[in-house]
CSV table of C-alpha atoms (C1' of nucleotides) in Angstrom, one decimal:
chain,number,residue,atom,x,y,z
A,1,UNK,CA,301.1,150.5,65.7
A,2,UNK,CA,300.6,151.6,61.9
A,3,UNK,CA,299.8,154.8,62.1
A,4,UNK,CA,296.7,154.8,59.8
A,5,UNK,CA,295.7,152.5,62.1
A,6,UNK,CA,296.2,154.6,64.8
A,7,UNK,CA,294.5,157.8,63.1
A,8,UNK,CA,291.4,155.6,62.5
A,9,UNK,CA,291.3,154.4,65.7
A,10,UNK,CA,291.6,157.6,67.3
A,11,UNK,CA,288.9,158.8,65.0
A,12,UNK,CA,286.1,156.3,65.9
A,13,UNK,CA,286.1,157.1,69.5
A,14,UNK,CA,286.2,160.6,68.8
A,15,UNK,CA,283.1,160.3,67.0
A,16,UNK,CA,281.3,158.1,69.6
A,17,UNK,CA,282.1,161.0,72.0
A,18,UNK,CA,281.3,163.8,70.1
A,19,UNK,CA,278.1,162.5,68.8
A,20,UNK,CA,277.1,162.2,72.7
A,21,UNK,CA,278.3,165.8,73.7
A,22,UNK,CA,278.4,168.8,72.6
A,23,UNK,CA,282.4,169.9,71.2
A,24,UNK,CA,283.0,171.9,74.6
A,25,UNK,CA,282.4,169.1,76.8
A,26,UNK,CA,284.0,166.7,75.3
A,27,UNK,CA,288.0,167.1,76.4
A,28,UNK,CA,291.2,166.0,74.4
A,29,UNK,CA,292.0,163.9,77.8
A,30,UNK,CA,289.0,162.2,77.3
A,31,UNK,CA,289.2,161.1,73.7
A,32,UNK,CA,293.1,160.1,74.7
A,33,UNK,CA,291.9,157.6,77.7
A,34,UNK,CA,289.0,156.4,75.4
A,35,UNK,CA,291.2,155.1,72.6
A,36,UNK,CA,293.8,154.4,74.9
A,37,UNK,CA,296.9,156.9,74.3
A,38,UNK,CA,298.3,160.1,75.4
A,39,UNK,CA,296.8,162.9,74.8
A,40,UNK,CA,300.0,164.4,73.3
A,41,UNK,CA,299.0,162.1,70.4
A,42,UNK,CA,296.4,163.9,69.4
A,43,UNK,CA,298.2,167.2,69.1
A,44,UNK,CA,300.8,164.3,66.5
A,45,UNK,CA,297.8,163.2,64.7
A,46,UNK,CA,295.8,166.0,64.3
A,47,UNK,CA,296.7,169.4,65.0
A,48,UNK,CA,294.3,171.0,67.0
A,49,UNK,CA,291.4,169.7,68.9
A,50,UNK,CA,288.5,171.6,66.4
A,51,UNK,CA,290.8,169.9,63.4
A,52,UNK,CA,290.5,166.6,65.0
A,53,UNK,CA,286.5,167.6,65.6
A,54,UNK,CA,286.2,168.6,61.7
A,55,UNK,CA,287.8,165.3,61.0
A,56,UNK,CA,285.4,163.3,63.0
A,57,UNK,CA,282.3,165.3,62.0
A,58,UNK,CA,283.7,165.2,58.2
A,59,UNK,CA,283.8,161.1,58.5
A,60,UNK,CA,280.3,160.6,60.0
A,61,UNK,CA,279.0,162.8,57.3
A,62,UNK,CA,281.0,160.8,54.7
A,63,UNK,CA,278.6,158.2,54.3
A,64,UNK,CA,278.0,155.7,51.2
A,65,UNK,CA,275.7,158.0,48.5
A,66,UNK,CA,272.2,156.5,47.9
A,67,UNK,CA,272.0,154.6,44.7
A,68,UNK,CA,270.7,156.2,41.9
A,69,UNK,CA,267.8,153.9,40.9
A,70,UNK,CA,268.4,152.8,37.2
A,71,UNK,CA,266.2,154.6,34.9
A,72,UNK,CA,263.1,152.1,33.9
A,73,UNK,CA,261.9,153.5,30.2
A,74,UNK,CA,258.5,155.0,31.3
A,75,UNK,CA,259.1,155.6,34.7
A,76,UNK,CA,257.0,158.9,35.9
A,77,UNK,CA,258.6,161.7,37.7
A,78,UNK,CA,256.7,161.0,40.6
A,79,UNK,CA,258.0,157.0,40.7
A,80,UNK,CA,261.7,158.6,40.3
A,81,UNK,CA,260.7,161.2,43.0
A,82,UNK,CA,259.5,158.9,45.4
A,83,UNK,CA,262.5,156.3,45.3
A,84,UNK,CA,264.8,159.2,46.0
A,85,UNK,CA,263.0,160.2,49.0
A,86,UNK,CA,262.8,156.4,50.1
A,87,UNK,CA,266.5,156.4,49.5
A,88,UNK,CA,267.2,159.5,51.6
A,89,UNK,CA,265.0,158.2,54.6
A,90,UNK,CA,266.6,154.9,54.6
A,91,UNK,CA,269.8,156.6,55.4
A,92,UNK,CA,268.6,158.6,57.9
A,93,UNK,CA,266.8,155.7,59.7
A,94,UNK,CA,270.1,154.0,59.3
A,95,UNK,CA,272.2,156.8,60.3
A,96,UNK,CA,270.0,158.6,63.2
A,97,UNK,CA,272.4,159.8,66.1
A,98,UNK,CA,275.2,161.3,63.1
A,99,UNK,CA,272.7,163.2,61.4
A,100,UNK,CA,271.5,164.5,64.5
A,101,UNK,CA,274.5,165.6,65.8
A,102,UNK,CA,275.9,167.4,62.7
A,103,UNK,CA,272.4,169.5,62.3
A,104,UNK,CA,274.1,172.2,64.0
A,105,UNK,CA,276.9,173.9,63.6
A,106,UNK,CA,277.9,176.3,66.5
A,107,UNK,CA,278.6,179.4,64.1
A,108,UNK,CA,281.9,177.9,62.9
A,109,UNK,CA,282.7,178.5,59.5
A,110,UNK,CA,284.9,175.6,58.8
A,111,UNK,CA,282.6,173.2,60.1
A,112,UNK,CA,279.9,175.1,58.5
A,113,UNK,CA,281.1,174.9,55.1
A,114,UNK,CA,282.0,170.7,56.1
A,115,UNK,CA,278.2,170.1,56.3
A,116,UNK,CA,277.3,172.5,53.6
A,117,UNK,CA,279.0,170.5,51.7
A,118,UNK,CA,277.3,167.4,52.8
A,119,UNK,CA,274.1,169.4,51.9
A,120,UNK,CA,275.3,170.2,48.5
A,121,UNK,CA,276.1,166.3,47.6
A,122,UNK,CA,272.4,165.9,48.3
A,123,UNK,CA,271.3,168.4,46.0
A,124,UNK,CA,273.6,166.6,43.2
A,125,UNK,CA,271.7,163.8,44.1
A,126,UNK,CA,268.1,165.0,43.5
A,127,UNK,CA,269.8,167.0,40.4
A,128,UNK,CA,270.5,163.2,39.1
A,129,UNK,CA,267.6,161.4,40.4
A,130,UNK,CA,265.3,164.0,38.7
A,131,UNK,CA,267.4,164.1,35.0
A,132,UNK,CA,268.0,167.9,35.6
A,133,UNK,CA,271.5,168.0,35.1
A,134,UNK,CA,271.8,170.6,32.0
A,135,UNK,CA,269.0,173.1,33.6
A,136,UNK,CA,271.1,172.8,37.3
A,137,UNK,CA,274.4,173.7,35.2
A,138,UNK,CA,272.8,176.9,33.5
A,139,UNK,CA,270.6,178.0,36.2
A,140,UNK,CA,271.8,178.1,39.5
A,141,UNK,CA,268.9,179.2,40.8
A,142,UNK,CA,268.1,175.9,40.9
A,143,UNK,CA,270.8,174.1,43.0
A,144,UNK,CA,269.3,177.6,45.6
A,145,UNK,CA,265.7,176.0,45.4
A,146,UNK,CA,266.5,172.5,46.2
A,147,UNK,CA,268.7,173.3,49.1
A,148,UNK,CA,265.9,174.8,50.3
A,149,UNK,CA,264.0,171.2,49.7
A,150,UNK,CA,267.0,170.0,51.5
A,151,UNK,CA,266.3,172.2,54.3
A,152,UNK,CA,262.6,170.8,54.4
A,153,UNK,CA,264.0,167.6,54.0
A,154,UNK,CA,266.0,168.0,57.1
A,155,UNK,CA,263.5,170.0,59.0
A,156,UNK,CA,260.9,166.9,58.8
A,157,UNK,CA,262.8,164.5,59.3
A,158,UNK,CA,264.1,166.1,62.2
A,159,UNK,CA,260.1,165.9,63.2
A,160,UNK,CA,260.2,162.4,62.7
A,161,UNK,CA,263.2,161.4,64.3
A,162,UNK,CA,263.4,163.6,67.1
A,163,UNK,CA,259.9,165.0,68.3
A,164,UNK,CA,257.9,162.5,66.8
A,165,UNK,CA,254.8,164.9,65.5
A,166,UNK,CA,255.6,162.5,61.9
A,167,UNK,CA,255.6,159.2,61.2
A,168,UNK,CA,258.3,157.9,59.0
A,169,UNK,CA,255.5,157.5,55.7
A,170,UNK,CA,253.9,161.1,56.4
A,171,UNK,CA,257.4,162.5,56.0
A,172,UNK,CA,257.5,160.3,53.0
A,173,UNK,CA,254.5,161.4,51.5
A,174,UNK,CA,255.0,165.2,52.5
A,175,UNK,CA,258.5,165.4,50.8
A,176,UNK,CA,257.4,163.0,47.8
A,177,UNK,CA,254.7,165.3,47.3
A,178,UNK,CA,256.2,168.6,47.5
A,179,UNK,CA,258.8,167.6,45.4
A,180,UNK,CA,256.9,166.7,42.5
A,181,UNK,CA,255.0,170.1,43.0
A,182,UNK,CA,258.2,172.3,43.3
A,183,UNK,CA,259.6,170.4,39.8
A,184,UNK,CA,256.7,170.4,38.4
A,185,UNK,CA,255.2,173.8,39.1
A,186,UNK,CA,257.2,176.0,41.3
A,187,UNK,CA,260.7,175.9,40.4
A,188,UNK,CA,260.0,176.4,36.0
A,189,UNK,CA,257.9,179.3,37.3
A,190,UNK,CA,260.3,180.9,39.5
A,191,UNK,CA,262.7,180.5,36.6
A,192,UNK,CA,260.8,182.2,34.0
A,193,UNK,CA,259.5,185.0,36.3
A,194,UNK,CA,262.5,188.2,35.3
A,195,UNK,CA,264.9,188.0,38.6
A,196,UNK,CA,264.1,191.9,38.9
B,1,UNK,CA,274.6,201.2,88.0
B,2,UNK,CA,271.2,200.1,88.3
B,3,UNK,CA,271.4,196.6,88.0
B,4,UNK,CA,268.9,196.3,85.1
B,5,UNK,CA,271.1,198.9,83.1
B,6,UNK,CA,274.1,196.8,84.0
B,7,UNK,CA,272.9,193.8,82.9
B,8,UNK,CA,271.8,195.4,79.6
B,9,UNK,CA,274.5,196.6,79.1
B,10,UNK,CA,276.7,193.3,79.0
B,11,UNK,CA,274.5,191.5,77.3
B,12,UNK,CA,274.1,194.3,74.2
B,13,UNK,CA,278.2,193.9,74.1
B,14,UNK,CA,278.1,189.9,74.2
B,15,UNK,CA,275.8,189.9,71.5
B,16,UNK,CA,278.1,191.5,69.5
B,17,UNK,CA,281.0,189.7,69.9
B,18,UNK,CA,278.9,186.3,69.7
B,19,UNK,CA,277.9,187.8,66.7
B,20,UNK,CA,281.0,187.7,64.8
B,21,UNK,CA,282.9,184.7,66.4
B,22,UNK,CA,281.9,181.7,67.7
B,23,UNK,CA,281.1,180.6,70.9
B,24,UNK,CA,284.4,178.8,71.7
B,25,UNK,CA,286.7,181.9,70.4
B,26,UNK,CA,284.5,184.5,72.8
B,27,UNK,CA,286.8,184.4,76.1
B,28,UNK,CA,284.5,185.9,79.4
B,29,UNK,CA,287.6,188.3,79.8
B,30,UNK,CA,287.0,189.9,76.7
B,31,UNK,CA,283.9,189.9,76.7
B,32,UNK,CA,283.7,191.9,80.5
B,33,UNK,CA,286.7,193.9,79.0
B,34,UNK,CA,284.6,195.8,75.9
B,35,UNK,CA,281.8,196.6,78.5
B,36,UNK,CA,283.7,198.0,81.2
B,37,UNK,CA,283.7,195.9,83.9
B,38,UNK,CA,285.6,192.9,85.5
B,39,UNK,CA,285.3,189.3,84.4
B,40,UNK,CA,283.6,188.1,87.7
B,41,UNK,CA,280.4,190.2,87.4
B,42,UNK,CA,279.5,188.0,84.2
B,43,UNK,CA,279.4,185.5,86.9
B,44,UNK,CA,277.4,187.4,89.1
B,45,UNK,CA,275.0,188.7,86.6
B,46,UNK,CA,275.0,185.1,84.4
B,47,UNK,CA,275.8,182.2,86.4
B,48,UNK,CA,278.2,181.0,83.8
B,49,UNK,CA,279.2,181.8,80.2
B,50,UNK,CA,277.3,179.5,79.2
B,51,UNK,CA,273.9,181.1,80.4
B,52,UNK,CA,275.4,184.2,79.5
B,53,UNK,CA,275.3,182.8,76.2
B,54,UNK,CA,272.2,181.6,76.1
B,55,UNK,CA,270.7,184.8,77.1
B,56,UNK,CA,272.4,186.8,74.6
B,57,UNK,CA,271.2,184.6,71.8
B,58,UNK,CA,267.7,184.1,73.2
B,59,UNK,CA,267.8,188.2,73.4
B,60,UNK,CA,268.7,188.2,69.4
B,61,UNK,CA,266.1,185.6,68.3
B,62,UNK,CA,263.5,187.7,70.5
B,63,UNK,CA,262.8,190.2,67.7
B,64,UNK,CA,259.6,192.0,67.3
B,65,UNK,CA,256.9,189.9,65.7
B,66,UNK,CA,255.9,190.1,61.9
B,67,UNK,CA,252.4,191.8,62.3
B,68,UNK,CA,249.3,189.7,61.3
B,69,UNK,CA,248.1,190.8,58.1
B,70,UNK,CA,244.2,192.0,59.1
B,71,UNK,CA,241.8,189.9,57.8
B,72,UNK,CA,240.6,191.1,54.9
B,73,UNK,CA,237.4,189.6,53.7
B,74,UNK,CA,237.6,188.2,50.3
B,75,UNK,CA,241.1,187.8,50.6
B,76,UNK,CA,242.6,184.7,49.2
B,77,UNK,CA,244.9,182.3,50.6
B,78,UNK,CA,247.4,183.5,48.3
B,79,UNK,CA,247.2,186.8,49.2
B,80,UNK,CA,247.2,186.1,53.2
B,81,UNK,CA,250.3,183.5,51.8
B,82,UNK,CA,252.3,186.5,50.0
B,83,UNK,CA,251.5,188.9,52.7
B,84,UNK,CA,253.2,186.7,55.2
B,85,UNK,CA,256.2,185.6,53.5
B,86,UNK,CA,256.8,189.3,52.3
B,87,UNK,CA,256.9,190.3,56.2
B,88,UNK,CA,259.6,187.1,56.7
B,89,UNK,CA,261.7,188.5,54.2
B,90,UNK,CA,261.5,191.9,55.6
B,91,UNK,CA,262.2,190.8,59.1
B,92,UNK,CA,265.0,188.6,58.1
B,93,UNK,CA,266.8,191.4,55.7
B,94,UNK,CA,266.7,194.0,59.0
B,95,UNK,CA,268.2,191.2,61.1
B,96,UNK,CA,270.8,189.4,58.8
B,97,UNK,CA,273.6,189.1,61.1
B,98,UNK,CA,271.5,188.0,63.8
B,99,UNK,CA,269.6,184.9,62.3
B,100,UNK,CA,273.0,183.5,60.3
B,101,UNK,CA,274.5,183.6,63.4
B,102,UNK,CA,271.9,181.2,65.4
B,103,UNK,CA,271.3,179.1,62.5
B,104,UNK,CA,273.8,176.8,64.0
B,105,UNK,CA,273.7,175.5,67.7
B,106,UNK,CA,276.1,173.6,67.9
B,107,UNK,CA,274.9,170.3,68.7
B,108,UNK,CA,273.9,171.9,72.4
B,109,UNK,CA,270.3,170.8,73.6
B,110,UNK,CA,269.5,173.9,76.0
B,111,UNK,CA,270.4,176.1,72.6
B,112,UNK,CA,268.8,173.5,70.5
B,113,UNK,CA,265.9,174.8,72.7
B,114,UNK,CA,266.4,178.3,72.7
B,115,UNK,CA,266.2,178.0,68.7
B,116,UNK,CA,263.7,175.9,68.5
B,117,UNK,CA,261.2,177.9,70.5
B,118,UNK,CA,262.1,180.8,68.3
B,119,UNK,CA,261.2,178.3,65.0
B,120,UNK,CA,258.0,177.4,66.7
B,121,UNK,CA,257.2,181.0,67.1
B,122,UNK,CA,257.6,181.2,63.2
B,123,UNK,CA,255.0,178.3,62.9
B,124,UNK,CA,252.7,179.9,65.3
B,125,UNK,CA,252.4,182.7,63.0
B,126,UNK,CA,252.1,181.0,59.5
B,127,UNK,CA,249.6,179.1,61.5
B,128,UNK,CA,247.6,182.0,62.6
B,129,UNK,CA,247.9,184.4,59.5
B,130,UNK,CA,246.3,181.0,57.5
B,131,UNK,CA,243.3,180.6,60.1
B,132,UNK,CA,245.0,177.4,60.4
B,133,UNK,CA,244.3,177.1,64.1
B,134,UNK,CA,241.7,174.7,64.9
B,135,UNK,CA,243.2,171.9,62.6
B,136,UNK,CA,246.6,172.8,64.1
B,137,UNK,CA,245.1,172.1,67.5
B,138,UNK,CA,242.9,168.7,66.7
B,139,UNK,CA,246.1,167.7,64.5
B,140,UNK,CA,249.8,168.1,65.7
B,141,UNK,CA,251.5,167.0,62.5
B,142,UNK,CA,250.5,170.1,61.0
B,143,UNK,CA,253.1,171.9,62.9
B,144,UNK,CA,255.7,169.2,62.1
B,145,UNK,CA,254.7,169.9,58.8
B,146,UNK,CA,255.1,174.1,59.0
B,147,UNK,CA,258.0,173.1,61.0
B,148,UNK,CA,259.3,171.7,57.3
B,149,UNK,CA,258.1,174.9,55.5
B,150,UNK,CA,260.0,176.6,58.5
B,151,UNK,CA,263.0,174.7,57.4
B,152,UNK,CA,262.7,175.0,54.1
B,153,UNK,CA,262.6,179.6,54.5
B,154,UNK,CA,265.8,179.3,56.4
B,155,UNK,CA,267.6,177.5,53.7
B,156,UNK,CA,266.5,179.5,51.1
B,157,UNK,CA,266.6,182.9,52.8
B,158,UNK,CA,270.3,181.4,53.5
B,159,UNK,CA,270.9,181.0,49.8
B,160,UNK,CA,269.9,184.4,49.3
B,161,UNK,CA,271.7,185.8,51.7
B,162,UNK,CA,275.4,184.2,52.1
B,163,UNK,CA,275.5,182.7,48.7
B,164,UNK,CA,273.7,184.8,46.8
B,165,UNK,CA,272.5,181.6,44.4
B,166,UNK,CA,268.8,183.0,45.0
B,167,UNK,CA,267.2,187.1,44.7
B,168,UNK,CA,265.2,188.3,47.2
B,169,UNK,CA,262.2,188.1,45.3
B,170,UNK,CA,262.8,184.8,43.6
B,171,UNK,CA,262.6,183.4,47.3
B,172,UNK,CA,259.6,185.0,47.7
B,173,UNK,CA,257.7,183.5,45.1
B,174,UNK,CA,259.4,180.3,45.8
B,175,UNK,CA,258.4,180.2,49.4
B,176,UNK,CA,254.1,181.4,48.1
B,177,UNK,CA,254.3,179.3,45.7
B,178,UNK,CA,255.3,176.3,48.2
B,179,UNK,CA,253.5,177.4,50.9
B,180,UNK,CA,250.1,177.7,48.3
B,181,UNK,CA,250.7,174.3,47.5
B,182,UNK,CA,251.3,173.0,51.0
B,183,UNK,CA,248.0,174.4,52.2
B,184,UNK,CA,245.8,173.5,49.3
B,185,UNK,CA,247.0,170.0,48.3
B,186,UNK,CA,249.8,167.7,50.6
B,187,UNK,CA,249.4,168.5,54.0
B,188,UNK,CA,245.5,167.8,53.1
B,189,UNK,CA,246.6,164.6,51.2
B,190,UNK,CA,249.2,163.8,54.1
B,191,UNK,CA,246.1,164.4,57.4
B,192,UNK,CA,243.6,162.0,55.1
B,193,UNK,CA,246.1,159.4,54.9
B,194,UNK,CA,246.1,157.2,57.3
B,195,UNK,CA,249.4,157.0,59.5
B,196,UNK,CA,250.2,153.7,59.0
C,1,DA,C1',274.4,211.5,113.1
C,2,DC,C1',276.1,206.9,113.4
C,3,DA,C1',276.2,202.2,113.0
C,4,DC,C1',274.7,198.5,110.2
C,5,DG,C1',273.2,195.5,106.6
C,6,DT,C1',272.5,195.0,101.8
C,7,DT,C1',274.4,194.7,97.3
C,8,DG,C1',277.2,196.0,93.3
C,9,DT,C1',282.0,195.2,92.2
C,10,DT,C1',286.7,193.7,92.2
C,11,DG,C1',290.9,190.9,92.3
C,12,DG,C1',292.7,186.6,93.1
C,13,DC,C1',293.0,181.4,93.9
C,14,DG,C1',292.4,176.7,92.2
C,15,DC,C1',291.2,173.7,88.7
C,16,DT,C1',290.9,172.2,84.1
C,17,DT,C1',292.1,172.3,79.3
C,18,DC,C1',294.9,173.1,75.4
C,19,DG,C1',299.2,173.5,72.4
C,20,DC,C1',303.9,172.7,72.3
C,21,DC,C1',308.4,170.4,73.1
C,22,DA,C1',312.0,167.8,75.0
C,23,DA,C1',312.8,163.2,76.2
C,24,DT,C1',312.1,158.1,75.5
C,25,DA,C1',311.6,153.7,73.3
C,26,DG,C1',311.2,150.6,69.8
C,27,DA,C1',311.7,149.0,65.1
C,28,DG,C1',314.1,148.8,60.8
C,29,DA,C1',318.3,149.6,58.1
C,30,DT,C1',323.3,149.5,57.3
D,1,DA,C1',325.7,146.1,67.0
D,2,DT,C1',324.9,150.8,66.2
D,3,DC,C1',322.4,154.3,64.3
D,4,DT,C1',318.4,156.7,62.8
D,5,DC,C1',313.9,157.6,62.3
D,6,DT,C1',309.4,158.0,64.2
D,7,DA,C1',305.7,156.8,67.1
D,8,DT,C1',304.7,157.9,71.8
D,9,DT,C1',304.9,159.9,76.3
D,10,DG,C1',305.0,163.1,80.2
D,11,DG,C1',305.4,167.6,81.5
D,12,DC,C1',305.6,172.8,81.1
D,13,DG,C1',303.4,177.3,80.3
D,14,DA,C1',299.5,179.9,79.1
D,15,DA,C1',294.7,180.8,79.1
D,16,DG,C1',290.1,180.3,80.6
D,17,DC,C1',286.4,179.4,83.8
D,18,DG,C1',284.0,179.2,88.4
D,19,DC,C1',284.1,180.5,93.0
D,20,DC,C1',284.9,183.2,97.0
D,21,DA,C1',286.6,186.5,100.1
D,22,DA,C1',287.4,191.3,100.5
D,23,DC,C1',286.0,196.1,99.5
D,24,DA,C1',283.0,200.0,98.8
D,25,DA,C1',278.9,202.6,98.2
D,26,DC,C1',274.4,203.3,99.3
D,27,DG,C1',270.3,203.1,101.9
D,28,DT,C1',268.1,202.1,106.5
D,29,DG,C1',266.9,201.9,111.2
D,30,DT,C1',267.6,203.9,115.6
DNA sequence: ACACGTTGTTGGCGCTTCGCCAATAGAGAT
DNA sequence: ATCTCTATTGGCGAAGCGCCAACAACGTGT
């Protein structure tokens, strides 16, 4: 079989498997039987098992970036604001169990810096969405702050999705409004006050 | 040894370990090795690494709570606000190596849990240093909610402390000045609305 | 004082998993 | 047709985990 084929295939039903179980109890035999070769092959493929499982996790996490809703002249802040956090919650909805599954990260720094830099596309998302492109480049403080947002983000939606305590429009509303408060308000404040 | 001391005693040396390297890269072996005893008394002690595990981290995240700022009258919500964040901060910079390694679970729901208890402890307290309790009761997205704030102080703190993007005290007026805003304006704007 | 049971503690057995490597087969080229 | 290259396999050795039987040390009852 082509073996780009193969890698693919190989790929796909290790994600099914690891987005079920955790990485420990999920074995190499396993994944082998489920796409239906040896398990030597895997060791061809991919090295080791954790870069097979970085591979996997690094695929679900690659998913198509939200559009960028055009600019319409006049637009507020708050209209920009809240299609971006439409945008983000349609992928989630669309894309529940891999989110899920790559929330945490077991303490391993390569798979830890695999979703960080998930995490960071989404902040150079916002930074589009929101036209601050020149302030993120000269202040990094700012990409800090909005990771943070990110980390609300995930938090609530993790609420929503999970334990239910939010609906899908009271996360909505929640990050729309926050958002437009911490761009707004918070964040040109933070980054006038002297660092110290 | 009295078997209080002994078990003490193992876990204080697991903690360490699972400190620096993840769970997978820990071996039972070494881990009875560096306290002094052989590798079936983990399994006498702790069922399995596994529990062993689990008690060492739930031993970590069981840190002495931030005390309650008394209530002083006149006080504002800012100053309740700044007074509770400061202690975060404080708590987290005495326990760095402790809370970056549980940020992560690894995708394991009994850990999952053991964090998460720990993150609702944090919400209990914002919740009671606020005099947020009888709302919290009557209305359970307001934990959801806190449970966002919650995420949102890990991320930052996390900014601060691996990558440095953020100062300690820029966090801190990041996380008031959020917080302010959450309590006066959007999670009343989010309970009015209805649900949908 | 002596036997006895309780319990902390150890070493070892069996099973599973993983990484590696030699052996095989099958396709394409000369 | 043969040769080569590579995908693919099965198996070997090492390591780790869970379990259990044996040992020892201490207290207890008689």
């Amino acid at each position: 079989m082509d073996p780009d084929d193969r890698r693919q295939q190989i790929l796909a039903r290790a994600q099914t498997l690891f987005r079920d179980r955790p990485y420990g109890e999920v074995s190499n035999t396993e994944i082998a039987a489920a796409a239906g070769v040896s398990r030597g092959l895997l060791n061809h493929y991919f090295g080791t098992k954790r870069e097979l499982y970085l591979a996997a996790v690094a695929e679900m996490l690659d998913v198509p970036p939200v559009p960028v809703p055009e600019y319409v002249a006049g637009a507020s802040v708050r209209d920009r604001v809240c299609e971006s956090v439409n945008g983000w919650l349609q992928l989630l909805e669309d894309n529940q169990e891999t989110w899920l599954a790559a929330l945490g990260t077991g303490g391993d720094p390569e798979l830890e810096q695999v979703v960080d830099q998930a995490r960071e596309g989404i902040v150079d998302h916002i930074i589009e969405v929101v036209g601050l492109g020149p302030l993120a480049r000269s202040r990094p403080e700012v990409r800090g702050m909005l990771r943070g947002f990110s980390g609300m983000a995930e938090a609530t939606s993790a609420e929503w999705l999970k334990r239910g305590r939010l609906t899908r429009p009271q996360v909505h509303e929640f990050l729309e409004e926050t958002l437009v408060r911490l761009l707004e308000d918070v964040i040109p404040r933070v980054l006038d006050d002297p660092p110290r």
